Backbone as CSV, one residue per row, in Angstrom:
resi,resn,N_x,N_y,N_z,CA_x,CA_y,CA_z,C_x,C_y,C_z
1,MET,63.028,104.621,125.719,63.689,103.550,125.019,65.099,103.372,125.509
2,SER,65.707,102.262,125.154,67.049,101.910,125.579,68.101,102.644,124.737
3,GLU,69.263,102.801,125.333,70.369,103.457,124.642,71.199,102.491,123.805
4,TYR,70.786,101.252,123.760,71.529,100.218,123.025,71.389,100.448,121.529
5,ASP,72.502,100.499,120.847,72.484,100.652,119.402,73.305,99.515,118.793
6,PRO,72.664,98.553,118.100,73.384,97.420,117.573,74.388,97.787,116.471
7,GLU,74.301,99.003,115.946,75.206,99.442,114.910,76.571,99.848,115.461
8,ILE,76.650,100.123,116.777,77.902,100.562,117.368,78.720,99.356,117.771
9,GLU,79.958,99.327,117.318,80.858,98.240,117.690,81.915,98.789,118.640
10,GLY,82.305,97.969,119.576,83.319,98.365,120.519,84.394,97.315,120.665
11,ASP,85.511,97.730,121.161,86.594,96.773,121.417,86.460,96.213,122.805
12,VAL,86.783,94.950,122.939,86.787,94.299,124.222,88.222,94.085,124.625
13,LEU,88.561,94.593,125.779,89.917,94.400,126.272,89.970,93.062,127.000
14,SER,90.971,92.293,126.666,91.122,90.983,127.277,92.601,90.761,127.585
15,GLU,92.852,90.324,128.802,94.216,90.015,129.160,94.250,88.528,129.549
16,THR,95.295,87.881,129.091,95.472,86.480,129.420,96.700,86.350,130.306
17,ARG,96.487,85.774,131.468,97.646,85.553,132.343,98.380,84.290,131.864
18,GLU,99.634,84.460,131.548,100.392,83.303,131.070,101.234,82.668,132.171
19,ASP,101.225,83.264,133.372,102.027,82.753,134.452,101.186,81.943,135.425
20,VAL,100.304,81.120,134.928,99.444,80.282,135.768,100.299,79.239,136.429
21,ILE,100.183,79.136,137.733,100.946,78.150,138.465,100.027,77.042,138.930
22,GLU,100.373,75.837,138.570,99.604,74.687,139.023,99.740,74.496,140.523
23,PRO,98.671,74.108,141.226,98.767,73.904,142.657,99.651,72.696,142.996
24,SER,100.281,72.725,144.147,101.062,71.562,144.586,100.122,70.403,144.831
25,MET,100.614,69.212,144.565,99.813,68.003,144.776,100.393,67.185,145.916
26,TYR,99.491,66.489,146.624,99.867,65.733,147.794,99.369,64.299,147.711
27,ARG,100.233,63.367,148.034,99.866,61.939,148.123,99.195,61.695,149.480
28,VAL,98.087,60.999,149.474,97.465,60.590,150.734,97.832,59.143,150.935
29,LEU,98.366,58.844,152.129,98.861,57.536,152.447,98.146,56.905,153.632
30,LEU,97.929,55.602,153.553,97.435,54.854,154.687,98.615,54.043,155.235
31,LEU,98.702,54.010,156.570,99.803,53.321,157.219,99.289,52.047,157.910
32,ASN,100.076,51.001,157.855,99.689,49.748,158.457,99.748,49.774,159.991
33,ASP,98.847,49.054,160.619,98.892,48.821,162.066,98.402,47.410,162.323
34,ASP,98.552,46.943,163.531,98.182,45.559,163.865,96.759,45.392,164.310
35,TYR,95.949,46.428,164.285,94.610,46.372,164.886,93.475,46.644,163.895
36,THR,93.702,47.534,162.967,92.651,47.865,161.978,92.440,46.712,161.045
37,THR,91.147,46.323,160.861,90.856,45.166,160.037,91.033,45.515,158.550
38,MET,91.339,44.486,157.773,91.459,44.666,156.341,90.134,45.125,155.726
39,GLU,89.027,44.619,156.254,87.721,44.977,155.751,87.444,46.453,155.954
40,PHE,87.860,46.998,157.119,87.628,48.414,157.367,88.471,49.263,156.423
41,VAL,89.687,48.843,156.180,90.574,49.590,155.260,89.951,49.615,153.850
42,VAL,89.430,48.475,153.396,88.775,48.447,152.090,87.565,49.358,152.072
43,GLU,86.794,49.338,153.152,85.612,50.207,153.266,86.009,51.690,153.180
44,ILE,87.049,52.059,153.886,87.556,53.439,153.858,87.973,53.818,152.440
45,LEU,88.683,52.958,151.772,89.162,53.263,150.431,88.020,53.439,149.458
46,MET,86.961,52.683,149.623,85.802,52.792,148.731,84.987,54.054,149.079
47,LEU,84.776,54.271,150.356,83.925,55.375,150.817,84.602,56.749,150.663
48,VAL,85.807,56.887,151.160,86.479,58.174,151.206,87.209,58.496,149.888
49,PHE,87.817,57.469,149.268,88.637,57.682,148.088,87.987,57.209,146.769
50,ASN,86.719,56.767,146.860,85.956,56.366,145.682,86.626,55.311,144.847
51,LYS,87.271,54.346,145.510,87.945,53.274,144.814,86.957,52.131,144.539
52,SER,87.222,51.408,143.453,86.426,50.200,143.193,86.852,49.135,144.199
53,ILE,86.080,48.105,144.330,86.450,47.016,145.232,87.801,46.447,144.872
54,GLU,88.058,46.323,143.584,89.349,45.717,143.157,90.533,46.640,143.533
55,GLU,90.351,47.941,143.272,91.427,48.911,143.621,91.632,48.964,145.112
56,ALA,90.508,48.949,145.837,90.588,49.042,147.310,91.325,47.826,147.892
57,ILE,91.047,46.669,147.390,91.730,45.423,147.849,93.224,45.508,147.535
58,GLN,93.566,45.960,146.340,94.963,46.069,145.935,95.733,47.046,146.863
59,ILE,95.146,48.175,147.132,95.788,49.181,148.022,95.884,48.634,149.430
60,MET,94.842,47.990,149.897,94.837,47.406,151.251,95.956,46.378,151.357
61,LEU,96.118,45.549,150.347,97.206,44.542,150.388,98.567,45.191,150.356
62,ASN,98.702,46.303,149.635,99.926,47.074,149.646,100.239,47.587,151.038
63,VAL,99.207,48.129,151.706,99.402,48.608,153.078,99.838,47.482,153.990
64,HIS,99.186,46.347,153.850,99.453,45.178,154.698,100.862,44.632,154.468
65,ARG,101.287,44.547,153.209,102.576,43.942,152.871,103.765,44.887,153.052
66,THR,103.596,46.138,152.659,104.744,47.070,152.666,104.665,48.114,153.783
67,GLY,103.534,48.198,154.460,103.396,49.154,155.577,102.792,50.449,155.172
68,VAL,102.639,50.705,153.888,102.065,51.968,153.427,101.402,51.776,152.083
69,GLY,100.330,52.536,151.827,99.667,52.481,150.526,99.209,53.860,150.085
70,VAL,99.338,54.146,148.838,98.923,55.435,148.293,97.447,55.347,147.912
71,CYS,96.646,56.211,148.514,95.209,56.242,148.238,94.842,57.149,147.065
72,GLY,95.680,58.154,146.807,95.408,59.072,145.714,96.263,60.298,145.837
73,VAL,96.206,61.153,144.842,96.965,62.404,144.814,95.979,63.543,144.594
74,TYR,96.056,64.519,145.477,95.058,65.590,145.506,95.733,66.953,145.802
75,THR,94.987,68.020,145.620,95.452,69.332,146.063,95.503,69.337,147.589
76,TYR,96.173,70.314,148.182,96.371,70.337,149.609,95.052,70.244,150.393
77,GLU,94.096,71.094,150.048,92.839,71.136,150.770,92.056,69.841,150.701
78,VAL,92.022,69.234,149.516,91.316,67.966,149.340,92.039,66.866,150.110
79,ALA,93.345,66.806,150.020,94.120,65.791,150.740,93.915,65.945,152.264
80,GLU,93.952,67.154,152.743,93.766,67.420,154.185,92.400,66.935,154.653
81,THR,91.368,67.218,153.847,90.004,66.791,154.162,89.891,65.288,154.187
82,LYS,90.507,64.592,153.237,90.440,63.162,153.179,91.179,62.540,154.384
83,VAL,92.315,63.066,154.780,93.038,62.599,155.960,92.161,62.752,157.203
84,ASP,91.578,63.914,157.354,90.699,64.160,158.519,89.508,63.212,158.543
85,THR,88.920,62.954,157.371,87.789,62.052,157.274,88.175,60.650,157.677
86,VAL,89.314,60.171,157.212,89.781,58.837,157.595,89.962,58.752,159.082
87,HIS,90.624,59.728,159.695,90.853,59.711,161.127,89.535,59.724,161.913
88,THR,88.573,60.516,161.456,87.296,60.585,162.146,86.530,59.239,162.065
89,LEU,86.481,58.661,160.875,85.781,57.370,160.724,86.482,56.265,161.517
90,ALA,87.809,56.259,161.492,88.542,55.237,162.230,88.308,55.357,163.724
91,MET,88.322,56.605,164.209,88.095,56.837,165.648,86.680,56.407,166.057
92,GLU,85.696,56.674,165.194,84.310,56.288,165.480,84.186,54.772,165.617
93,LYS,84.972,54.006,164.857,84.914,52.540,164.879,85.922,51.950,165.844
94,GLY,86.728,52.804,166.510,87.683,52.320,167.506,88.990,51.769,166.907
95,PHE,89.306,52.168,165.688,90.543,51.689,165.027,91.621,52.793,165.089
96,PRO,92.874,52.358,165.238,93.973,53.334,165.285,94.551,53.664,163.893
97,LEU,93.784,53.458,162.830,94.251,53.653,161.470,94.828,55.033,161.295
98,GLN,96.047,55.073,160.771,96.722,56.359,160.529,96.740,56.671,159.035
99,CYS,96.534,57.924,158.740,96.514,58.389,157.362,97.337,59.686,157.358
100,SER,98.128,59.864,156.343,98.971,61.055,156.280,99.029,61.543,154.816
101,MET,99.652,62.719,154.655,99.826,63.266,153.320,101.236,63.771,153.180
102,GLU,101.748,63.671,151.953,103.100,64.174,151.672,103.097,64.854,150.323
103,LYS,103.894,65.900,150.217,103.968,66.640,148.954,104.609,65.758,147.906
104,GLU,104.023,65.826,146.704,104.563,65.031,145.580,105.840,65.605,145.032
């Protein structure tokens, strides 16, 4: 038989770390150029950044008018992956679209 006895009670030691540090966040930016089509930028925003068509168009217009648009804010690893994905997809389509990240 098992050595388990439901009548025996024990203390559970639990420690809570109160010095939890939130990870740094990074803005992912798209930069304007004279060659990448507006349609491709909207496609990237929807595919890579999960934006609705309305959000994607608004960000694309921001990129077109001001030279830069914020795609989202992410942890370092996620931001880095999204930047790499944008560069890969742009290169596959022959566009010089630049994407970067900056600490918030």
